[in-house]
Short mmCIF file of C-alpha atoms and ligand atoms in Angstrom, two decimals:
data_model
loop_
_atom_site.label_atom_id
_atom_site.label_comp_id
_atom_site.label_asym_id
_atom_site.label_seq_id
_atom_site.Cartn_x
_atom_site.Cartn_y
_atom_site.Cartn_z
CA MET A 290 -6.80 12.78 19.27
CA LYS A 291 -4.27 15.60 19.39
CA ILE A 292 -1.48 16.82 17.12
CA THR A 293 1.79 16.44 19.00
CA ASN A 294 4.42 17.29 16.41
CA GLY A 295 5.02 18.30 12.81
CA TYR A 296 8.05 18.69 10.59
CA VAL A 297 9.00 19.33 7.01
CA ASN A 298 11.00 16.85 4.96
CA ILE A 299 12.97 18.30 2.05
CA THR A 300 14.28 15.82 -0.48
CA SER A 301 15.51 15.87 -4.06
CA PRO A 302 15.43 12.45 -5.74
CA GLY A 303 16.01 14.08 -9.13
CA ARG A 304 13.76 17.03 -8.29
CA ASN A 305 12.78 18.83 -5.08
CA PHE A 306 9.84 17.82 -2.90
CA ILE A 307 8.49 19.38 0.30
CA THR A 308 6.58 16.95 2.50
CA LEU A 309 4.84 17.79 5.76
CA LYS A 310 4.53 15.07 8.36
CA ILE A 311 2.06 15.60 11.21
CA GLU A 312 2.18 13.28 14.24
CA THR A 313 -0.48 12.62 16.87
CA ASP A 314 -0.72 11.35 20.43
CA GLU A 315 -2.24 8.09 19.11
CA GLY A 316 0.83 7.25 17.06
CA ILE A 317 -0.93 7.92 13.75
CA TYR A 318 0.77 10.32 11.37
CA GLY A 319 -0.29 12.03 8.16
CA LEU A 320 1.59 13.28 5.10
CA GLY A 321 0.94 16.37 2.98
CA ASP A 322 2.63 17.67 -0.16
CA GLY A 323 3.70 21.34 -0.09
CA THR A 324 5.93 21.37 -3.17
CA LEU A 325 5.92 24.67 -5.08
CA ASN A 326 8.20 24.25 -8.08
CA GLY A 327 11.16 26.64 -7.95
CA ARG A 328 10.02 28.22 -4.64
CA GLU A 329 10.19 25.13 -2.43
CA LEU A 330 12.01 26.60 0.56
CA ALA A 331 9.52 29.44 0.94
CA VAL A 332 6.77 26.89 1.67
CA ALA A 333 9.09 24.93 3.98
CA SER A 334 9.78 28.06 6.02
CA TYR A 335 6.11 29.10 6.00
CA LEU A 336 5.24 25.71 7.49
CA THR A 337 8.14 25.36 9.92
CA ASP A 338 8.31 28.95 11.15
CA HIS A 339 4.67 30.01 11.03
CA VAL A 340 2.22 27.11 10.77
CA ILE A 341 3.44 24.04 12.65
CA PRO A 342 3.73 25.82 16.04
CA CYS A 343 0.02 26.73 15.77
CA LEU A 344 -1.04 23.13 15.12
CA ILE A 345 0.31 21.50 18.27
CA GLY A 346 -2.49 20.40 20.61
CA ARG A 347 -5.27 20.72 17.98
CA ASP A 348 -7.69 17.94 17.07
CA PRO A 349 -6.67 16.66 13.60
CA PHE A 350 -10.31 15.78 12.82
CA GLN A 351 -11.21 19.48 12.76
CA THR A 352 -10.16 19.97 9.13
CA GLU A 353 -12.68 22.73 8.44
CA ASP A 354 -11.80 24.78 11.52
CA ILE A 355 -8.03 24.33 11.07
CA TRP A 356 -8.33 25.30 7.40
CA GLN A 357 -10.22 28.49 8.33
CA TYR A 358 -7.70 29.20 11.11
CA LEU A 359 -4.80 29.00 8.63
CA TYR A 360 -6.64 30.88 5.85
CA ARG A 361 -8.36 33.69 7.78
CA GLY A 362 -6.21 33.62 10.91
CA PRO A 363 -3.01 35.26 9.57
CA TYR A 364 -5.03 38.13 7.99
CA TRP A 365 -2.87 37.77 4.83
CA ARG A 366 -4.52 35.28 2.56
CA ARG A 367 -4.13 33.43 -0.72
CA GLY A 368 -1.03 33.26 -2.91
CA PRO A 369 0.79 30.07 -3.91
CA VAL A 370 3.18 29.92 -0.94
CA THR A 371 0.46 30.32 1.68
CA MET A 372 -1.99 28.03 -0.08
CA SER A 373 0.56 25.26 -0.72
CA ALA A 374 1.42 25.31 2.98
CA ILE A 375 -2.26 25.11 3.92
CA GLY A 376 -2.71 22.40 1.29
CA ALA A 377 0.03 20.31 2.88
CA VAL A 378 -1.61 20.60 6.32
CA ASP A 379 -5.09 19.79 5.04
CA MET A 380 -3.85 16.75 3.10
CA ALA A 381 -1.96 15.42 6.13
CA LEU A 382 -5.02 15.82 8.35
CA TRP A 383 -7.29 13.90 5.94
CA ASP A 384 -4.59 11.20 5.82
CA ILE A 385 -4.73 11.00 9.63
CA LYS A 386 -8.54 10.86 9.63
CA GLY A 387 -8.55 8.02 7.12
CA LYS A 388 -5.98 6.04 9.10
CA ALA A 389 -7.79 6.68 12.39
CA LEU A 390 -11.09 5.48 10.87
CA ASN A 391 -9.34 2.67 9.00
CA THR A 392 -10.71 3.72 5.61
CA PRO A 393 -9.36 5.24 2.39
CA VAL A 394 -9.81 9.01 2.10
CA TYR A 395 -12.22 8.68 -0.85
CA ASN A 396 -14.72 7.13 1.57
CA LEU A 397 -14.65 10.33 3.63
CA LEU A 398 -15.37 12.46 0.55
CA GLY A 399 -18.53 10.70 -0.57
CA GLY A 400 -17.26 7.25 -1.44
CA LYS A 401 -16.52 5.84 -4.87
CA SER A 402 -18.28 7.60 -7.74
CA ARG A 403 -16.36 5.50 -10.29
CA ASP A 404 -14.14 2.46 -10.50
CA GLY A 405 -11.12 4.00 -12.22
CA VAL A 406 -9.73 7.49 -12.79
CA LEU A 407 -9.20 8.34 -16.48
CA VAL A 408 -5.72 9.84 -16.85
CA TYR A 409 -3.91 11.63 -19.63
CA CYS A 410 -0.21 11.34 -20.25
CA HIS A 411 2.29 13.62 -21.95
CA ALA A 412 3.71 12.69 -25.37
CA PHE A 413 6.17 14.88 -27.20
CA GLY A 414 8.80 15.01 -29.90
CA LYS A 415 11.30 17.47 -31.29
CA ASP A 416 9.19 17.51 -34.46
CA ILE A 417 5.86 16.06 -35.61
CA ASP A 418 7.29 12.69 -36.67
CA ALA A 419 8.98 12.21 -33.30
CA ALA A 420 5.78 13.24 -31.50
CA LEU A 421 3.82 10.60 -33.45
CA GLU A 422 6.30 7.95 -32.31
CA ASP A 423 5.83 9.02 -28.71
CA VAL A 424 2.04 8.92 -29.09
CA ALA A 425 2.35 5.33 -30.37
CA HIS A 426 4.57 4.48 -27.40
CA HIS A 427 2.07 5.86 -24.87
CA LYS A 428 -0.85 4.21 -26.64
CA ASN A 429 0.99 0.91 -26.29
CA LEU A 430 1.39 1.58 -22.57
CA GLY A 431 -2.41 1.62 -22.39
CA TYR A 432 -3.20 5.32 -22.17
CA ARG A 433 -6.59 6.29 -23.59
CA ALA A 434 -5.93 10.04 -23.36
CA ILE A 435 -2.72 11.64 -24.58
CA ARG A 436 -1.54 15.24 -24.51
CA VAL A 437 0.64 15.92 -27.52
CA GLN A 438 3.35 18.60 -27.80
CA SER A 439 5.92 19.03 -30.52
CA GLY A 440 8.95 21.19 -31.20
CA ILE A 441 8.44 24.07 -33.63
CA ALA A 442 10.67 24.67 -36.63
CA GLY A 443 12.77 27.78 -36.03
CA LEU A 444 12.39 27.83 -32.23
CA LYS A 445 15.18 26.36 -30.10
CA SER A 446 12.83 25.23 -27.32
CA THR A 447 9.20 25.10 -26.33
CA TYR A 448 6.98 23.89 -23.50
CA GLY A 449 6.67 20.16 -23.11
CA VAL A 450 9.57 19.01 -25.28
CA ALA A 451 12.61 17.66 -23.44
CA LYS A 452 15.90 19.11 -24.64
CA GLY A 453 17.83 15.88 -24.13
CA PRO A 454 16.91 12.20 -24.05
CA GLY A 455 14.38 10.88 -21.56
CA ARG A 456 11.18 12.17 -20.05
CA TYR A 457 10.12 15.80 -19.81
CA GLU A 458 10.92 17.61 -16.55
CA PRO A 459 10.53 21.38 -16.77
CA ALA A 460 12.54 22.37 -13.68
CA GLU A 461 16.30 22.53 -14.16
CA ARG A 462 18.98 22.66 -11.48
CA GLY A 463 20.89 25.90 -11.10
CA LEU A 464 19.58 29.32 -12.10
CA PRO A 465 16.69 29.72 -14.61
CA SER A 466 17.47 28.92 -18.22
CA GLU A 467 15.90 31.02 -20.99
CA TYR A 468 13.59 29.68 -23.65
CA GLU A 469 12.59 31.34 -26.90
CA TRP A 470 9.10 32.04 -28.22
CA GLU A 471 7.25 33.24 -31.29
CA THR A 472 3.51 32.79 -31.56
CA GLU A 473 2.91 32.67 -35.31
CA PRO A 474 5.02 29.56 -36.09
CA TYR A 475 3.41 27.85 -33.10
CA LEU A 476 -0.11 28.64 -34.30
CA ARG A 477 0.72 27.29 -37.75
CA SER A 478 2.32 24.12 -36.42
CA VAL A 479 -0.24 22.83 -33.88
CA PRO A 480 -3.14 22.15 -36.33
CA LYS A 481 -0.67 20.26 -38.58
CA LEU A 482 0.42 18.19 -35.59
CA PHE A 483 -3.13 17.16 -34.72
CA ALA A 484 -4.08 16.49 -38.35
CA ARG A 485 -1.19 14.00 -38.44
CA VAL A 486 -2.10 12.46 -35.07
CA ARG A 487 -5.72 11.86 -36.14
CA GLU A 488 -4.58 10.52 -39.51
CA ALA A 489 -2.24 8.06 -37.83
CA PHE A 490 -4.35 6.98 -34.84
CA GLY A 491 -7.98 7.58 -35.83
CA GLU A 492 -10.77 8.95 -33.65
CA ASP A 493 -10.48 6.61 -30.67
CA LEU A 494 -7.82 8.39 -28.62
CA TYR A 495 -8.67 11.37 -26.45
CA LEU A 496 -6.23 14.10 -27.47
CA LEU A 497 -5.19 17.11 -25.44
CA HIS A 498 -2.80 20.00 -25.94
CA ASP A 499 -1.16 22.45 -23.51
CA CYS A 500 -0.74 26.08 -24.66
CA HIS A 501 0.94 26.85 -21.32
CA HIS A 502 -0.48 30.38 -21.00
CA ARG A 503 1.30 31.65 -24.14
CA LEU A 504 -1.55 32.98 -26.25
CA THR A 505 -3.74 36.07 -26.17
CA PRO A 506 -7.47 35.33 -26.12
CA ILE A 507 -7.92 36.00 -29.83
CA GLU A 508 -4.91 33.84 -30.72
CA ALA A 509 -6.32 31.04 -28.59
CA ALA A 510 -9.67 31.51 -30.33
CA ARG A 511 -7.97 30.99 -33.70
CA LEU A 512 -6.20 27.88 -32.45
CA GLY A 513 -9.35 26.43 -30.93
CA LYS A 514 -11.25 27.00 -34.18
CA GLU A 515 -8.55 25.42 -36.33
CA LEU A 516 -8.38 22.39 -34.03
CA GLU A 517 -12.13 21.74 -34.17
CA PRO A 518 -11.93 19.09 -36.93
CA PHE A 519 -9.62 17.01 -34.71
CA HIS A 520 -12.04 16.89 -31.75
CA LEU A 521 -9.66 17.59 -28.89
CA PHE A 522 -10.62 16.68 -25.33
CA TRP A 523 -9.33 20.16 -24.41
CA ILE A 524 -6.80 22.87 -24.95
CA GLU A 525 -5.04 23.54 -21.66
CA ASP A 526 -4.21 26.98 -20.26
CA PRO A 527 -4.78 28.80 -23.57
CA THR A 528 -4.27 32.25 -22.06
CA PRO A 529 -3.22 33.59 -18.65
CA ALA A 530 -6.30 33.81 -16.45
CA GLU A 531 -5.67 36.72 -14.12
CA LEU A 532 -8.26 38.48 -16.29
CA GLN A 533 -10.94 35.83 -16.18
CA GLU A 534 -13.15 37.52 -18.78
CA GLY A 535 -10.39 36.95 -21.36
CA PHE A 536 -11.89 33.47 -21.69
CA ARG A 537 -15.14 34.92 -22.99
CA THR A 538 -13.43 35.78 -26.29
CA ILE A 539 -12.11 32.25 -26.72
CA ARG A 540 -15.42 30.72 -25.72
CA GLU A 541 -17.43 32.76 -28.18
CA HIS A 542 -15.30 31.61 -31.12
CA THR A 543 -14.74 27.90 -30.68
CA THR A 544 -16.30 24.62 -29.59
CA THR A 545 -12.89 23.17 -28.61
CA PRO A 546 -13.24 22.53 -24.84
CA LEU A 547 -11.21 24.79 -22.56
CA ALA A 548 -9.28 23.85 -19.41
CA VAL A 549 -7.37 26.13 -17.06
CA GLY A 550 -6.20 26.37 -13.48
CA GLU A 551 -2.88 24.70 -12.73
CA VAL A 552 -1.57 27.95 -11.22
CA PHE A 553 -4.81 28.78 -9.38
CA ASN A 554 -4.79 28.71 -5.61
CA SER A 555 -8.34 29.71 -4.75
CA LEU A 556 -11.91 29.25 -5.86
CA TRP A 557 -11.86 33.02 -6.44
CA ASP A 558 -9.34 32.55 -9.26
CA ALA A 559 -12.04 30.61 -11.11
CA HIS A 560 -15.22 32.29 -9.90
CA ASP A 561 -16.09 34.17 -13.12
CA LEU A 562 -14.72 31.41 -15.34
CA ILE A 563 -17.11 28.93 -13.77
CA ARG A 564 -20.24 30.98 -13.19
CA ASN A 565 -20.12 32.30 -16.78
CA GLN A 566 -19.42 28.81 -18.15
CA TRP A 567 -16.36 30.12 -19.99
CA ILE A 568 -14.44 26.90 -19.27
CA ASP A 569 -15.17 23.18 -19.34
CA TYR A 570 -12.52 21.90 -16.93
CA ILE A 571 -11.00 23.40 -13.79
CA ARG A 572 -7.41 22.20 -13.24
CA ALA A 573 -6.58 23.40 -9.72
CA THR A 574 -4.63 20.98 -7.59
CA LEU A 575 -4.86 19.79 -4.03
CA THR A 576 -1.43 21.10 -3.03
CA HIS A 577 -1.51 24.56 -4.60
CA ALA A 578 -5.18 25.28 -3.98
CA GLY A 579 -5.17 24.49 -0.26
CA GLY A 580 -6.10 20.82 0.10
CA PHE A 581 -9.26 18.70 0.08
CA THR A 582 -11.31 21.14 2.14
CA PRO A 583 -11.47 23.96 -0.47
CA MET A 584 -11.13 21.67 -3.51
CA LYS A 585 -14.34 19.85 -2.58
CA LYS A 586 -16.09 23.21 -2.42
CA LEU A 587 -14.58 24.23 -5.76
CA ALA A 588 -15.72 20.99 -7.42
CA ASP A 589 -19.22 21.29 -5.96
CA PHE A 590 -19.47 24.91 -7.16
CA ALA A 591 -18.21 23.91 -10.62
CA GLU A 592 -20.75 21.08 -10.79
CA LEU A 593 -23.59 23.63 -10.78
CA TYR A 594 -22.21 25.10 -14.03
CA HIS A 595 -21.40 21.93 -16.00
CA VAL A 596 -17.68 22.38 -15.29
CA LYS A 597 -15.69 19.21 -14.58
CA THR A 598 -12.30 18.76 -12.94
CA GLY A 599 -8.98 17.94 -14.59
CA CYS A 600 -6.41 18.18 -11.81
CA HIS A 601 -2.84 19.09 -12.61
CA GLY A 602 -0.58 16.07 -12.07
CA ALA A 603 2.90 17.02 -13.25
CA THR A 604 6.06 15.58 -11.69
CA ASP A 605 6.45 18.58 -9.36
CA LEU A 606 3.39 17.39 -7.45
CA SER A 607 4.80 14.65 -5.23
CA PRO A 608 3.36 11.13 -4.96
CA VAL A 609 1.60 12.39 -1.82
CA CYS A 610 -0.35 14.88 -3.96
CA MET A 611 -0.90 12.27 -6.68
CA ALA A 612 -2.44 9.93 -4.10
CA ALA A 613 -4.60 12.77 -2.76
CA ALA A 614 -5.74 13.66 -6.28
CA LEU A 615 -6.75 10.06 -6.99
CA HIS A 616 -8.88 9.87 -3.82
CA PHE A 617 -10.50 13.16 -4.77
CA ASP A 618 -11.05 12.10 -8.41
CA THR A 619 -12.58 8.80 -7.28
CA ALA A 620 -15.08 10.48 -4.99
CA ILE A 621 -16.37 13.64 -6.67
CA HIS A 622 -19.21 13.38 -9.16
CA ASN A 623 -18.01 15.95 -11.72
CA PHE A 624 -14.58 14.44 -12.28
CA GLY A 625 -13.32 14.92 -15.86
CA ILE A 626 -9.78 13.61 -16.21
CA GLN A 627 -6.52 13.51 -14.24
CA GLU A 628 -3.08 14.48 -15.55
CA HIS A 629 -0.45 11.78 -15.05
CA MET A 630 3.22 12.49 -15.61
CA PRO A 631 4.88 9.49 -13.94
CA HIS A 632 7.61 10.06 -11.38
CA THR A 633 11.07 8.59 -11.72
CA ASP A 634 11.91 5.29 -10.03
CA GLU A 635 14.06 7.25 -7.51
CA THR A 636 11.04 9.37 -6.52
CA ASP A 637 8.69 6.39 -6.36
CA ALA A 638 11.15 4.63 -4.03
CA VAL A 639 11.23 7.60 -1.64
CA PHE A 640 7.41 7.68 -1.57
CA PRO A 641 6.13 4.06 -1.50
CA HIS A 642 2.48 4.14 -2.53
CA GLN A 643 -0.62 2.06 -3.15
CA TYR A 644 -1.89 3.86 -6.25
CA TYR A 645 -1.35 2.29 -9.65
CA PHE A 646 -2.01 2.61 -13.38
CA LYS A 647 -3.82 -0.01 -15.45
CA ASP A 648 -5.27 0.17 -18.97
CA GLY A 649 -5.61 3.95 -19.13
CA TYR A 650 -6.99 4.40 -15.62
CA MET A 651 -5.45 4.99 -12.22
CA TYR A 652 -6.64 3.68 -8.88
CA PRO A 653 -5.91 5.08 -5.39
CA GLY A 654 -5.80 1.65 -3.74
CA ASP A 655 -7.78 0.82 -0.62
CA ALA A 656 -5.23 1.38 2.16
CA PRO A 657 -6.47 3.57 5.04
CA GLY A 658 -5.77 7.29 4.59
CA LEU A 659 -3.96 8.35 1.41
CA GLY A 660 -2.02 5.12 0.97
CA VAL A 661 1.35 6.78 0.52
CA ASP A 662 4.41 6.86 2.78
CA LEU A 663 7.76 8.60 3.02
CA ASP A 664 11.01 6.63 3.37
CA GLU A 665 12.88 9.21 5.42
CA ALA A 666 16.20 7.33 5.44
CA LEU A 667 16.18 7.15 1.65
CA ALA A 668 14.94 10.76 1.35
CA ALA A 669 17.94 11.91 3.40
CA LYS A 670 20.26 10.62 0.68
CA TYR A 671 18.94 13.27 -1.72
CA PRO A 672 19.63 16.75 -0.31
CA TYR A 673 17.84 19.82 -1.68
CA GLN A 674 19.34 21.34 -4.82
CA ARG A 675 18.31 24.72 -6.10
CA ALA A 676 16.24 24.41 -9.27
CA TYR A 677 14.04 26.73 -11.29
CA LEU A 678 11.50 26.63 -14.06
CA PRO A 679 12.76 28.27 -17.26
CA VAL A 680 11.82 31.80 -18.25
CA ASN A 681 10.69 32.65 -21.76
CA ARG A 682 11.52 35.51 -24.13
CA LYS A 683 10.10 36.48 -27.48
CA ILE A 684 12.73 36.49 -30.21
CA ASP A 685 13.09 40.29 -29.83
CA GLY A 686 14.06 39.75 -26.17
CA THR A 687 10.74 40.66 -24.49
CA LEU A 688 10.04 38.55 -21.42
CA THR A 689 6.83 36.55 -21.90
CA ASP A 690 4.92 33.73 -20.22
CA TRP A 691 6.84 30.47 -20.10
O1 EZ4 B 1062 4.72 23.36 -16.37
O2 EZ4 B 1062 4.00 21.62 -13.36
O3 EZ4 B 1062 0.28 20.37 -17.19
N1 EZ4 B 1062 1.38 20.43 -16.77
C1 EZ4 B 1062 2.20 21.49 -16.84
C2 EZ4 B 1062 3.46 21.34 -16.05
C3 EZ4 B 1062 3.93 22.66 -15.47
C4 EZ4 B 1062 4.74 22.41 -14.24
C5 EZ4 B 1062 5.13 23.70 -13.55
O4 EZ4 B 1062 5.70 23.46 -12.32
O5 EZ4 B 1062 1.92 22.45 -17.51
O6 EZ4 B 1062 4.46 20.73 -16.80
CO1 CO B 1063 -0.18 22.37 -18.12
#
């Protein structure tokens, strides 16, 4: 089998998605997600101008060799643009392999290690009372694991809380908006939030919380310690992880489990975190970390150190990535949990898919390949629109992590 053609589809059914389609001489095609929120066109150009021409004529079964060719070949390596482009290619090739062999991708990764994939959803409210209502709503939908975020008195905006009605979508069309941040009110508010959640819903729910890289290690240590009575499943991205040893401080002070990695794009971003057992869950994602080929290696490496996976699954990862994640989660042994922020109906219509949610778990379906498609005629009705993630400033004006 040979690759004969490849092209990038750019569509914006409410938010932007970059999808790579790779075609072969046997009529089988594969899809890969290359969406990098707020920097979408950079990945599209990287693929169209620099990657696709090098793929023509190659054997799509050679996922390892093609991955190495795209990673080592250009000399310049890593970074989210490069790795999202490689991730899109790798995903599309595994999709082709599955279709050619008439089997779902999870069967190529070791087969089913579990029946269903435990997922966590995102509940939020402008204050604690509203957040409790949203937790009740998601519990009624069947979720067994719920991440809870609430607005903070005195701050106009924070991560995870929609400004208007409807679901939470961090990217906004137009130029970046500015959010406001102060750590102390946040640190006082989160333990109160989880005390109320446990009081209202008891011990049965798995509870998670996203700090979204806003704390220093010692602040995160304080938060982790104060949350211990509420038995969280994890705190997510407590501190930025460029300095991996920052996690040692958090680790040494709290038994609250730690998860990080949604902005990672390489095993090397997590090397010290894993081998020192400073984290419990690695959250890298198939798109941004370069596809199945390196993610399988990352999971296998993490398994040696008692670290499980908890792949990022926000709405900026397209249904193609969601499908890929569910095949991966089904197959690997050290799966922990999968994030699930459902797409809009418009997005789901552009990407018809086999995967589904039932009673707190998701299932990849048993269609050959990834089990997801792209309706190109419908996609064409939603042209690209510039959109950015917000930026964040402390109340004195200092730019900080969003
Ligand atoms: O802010 O995916 O766990 N999910 C998250 C997301 C991220 C977005 C960034 O593009 O933290 O909402
Ligand atoms: Co997050």
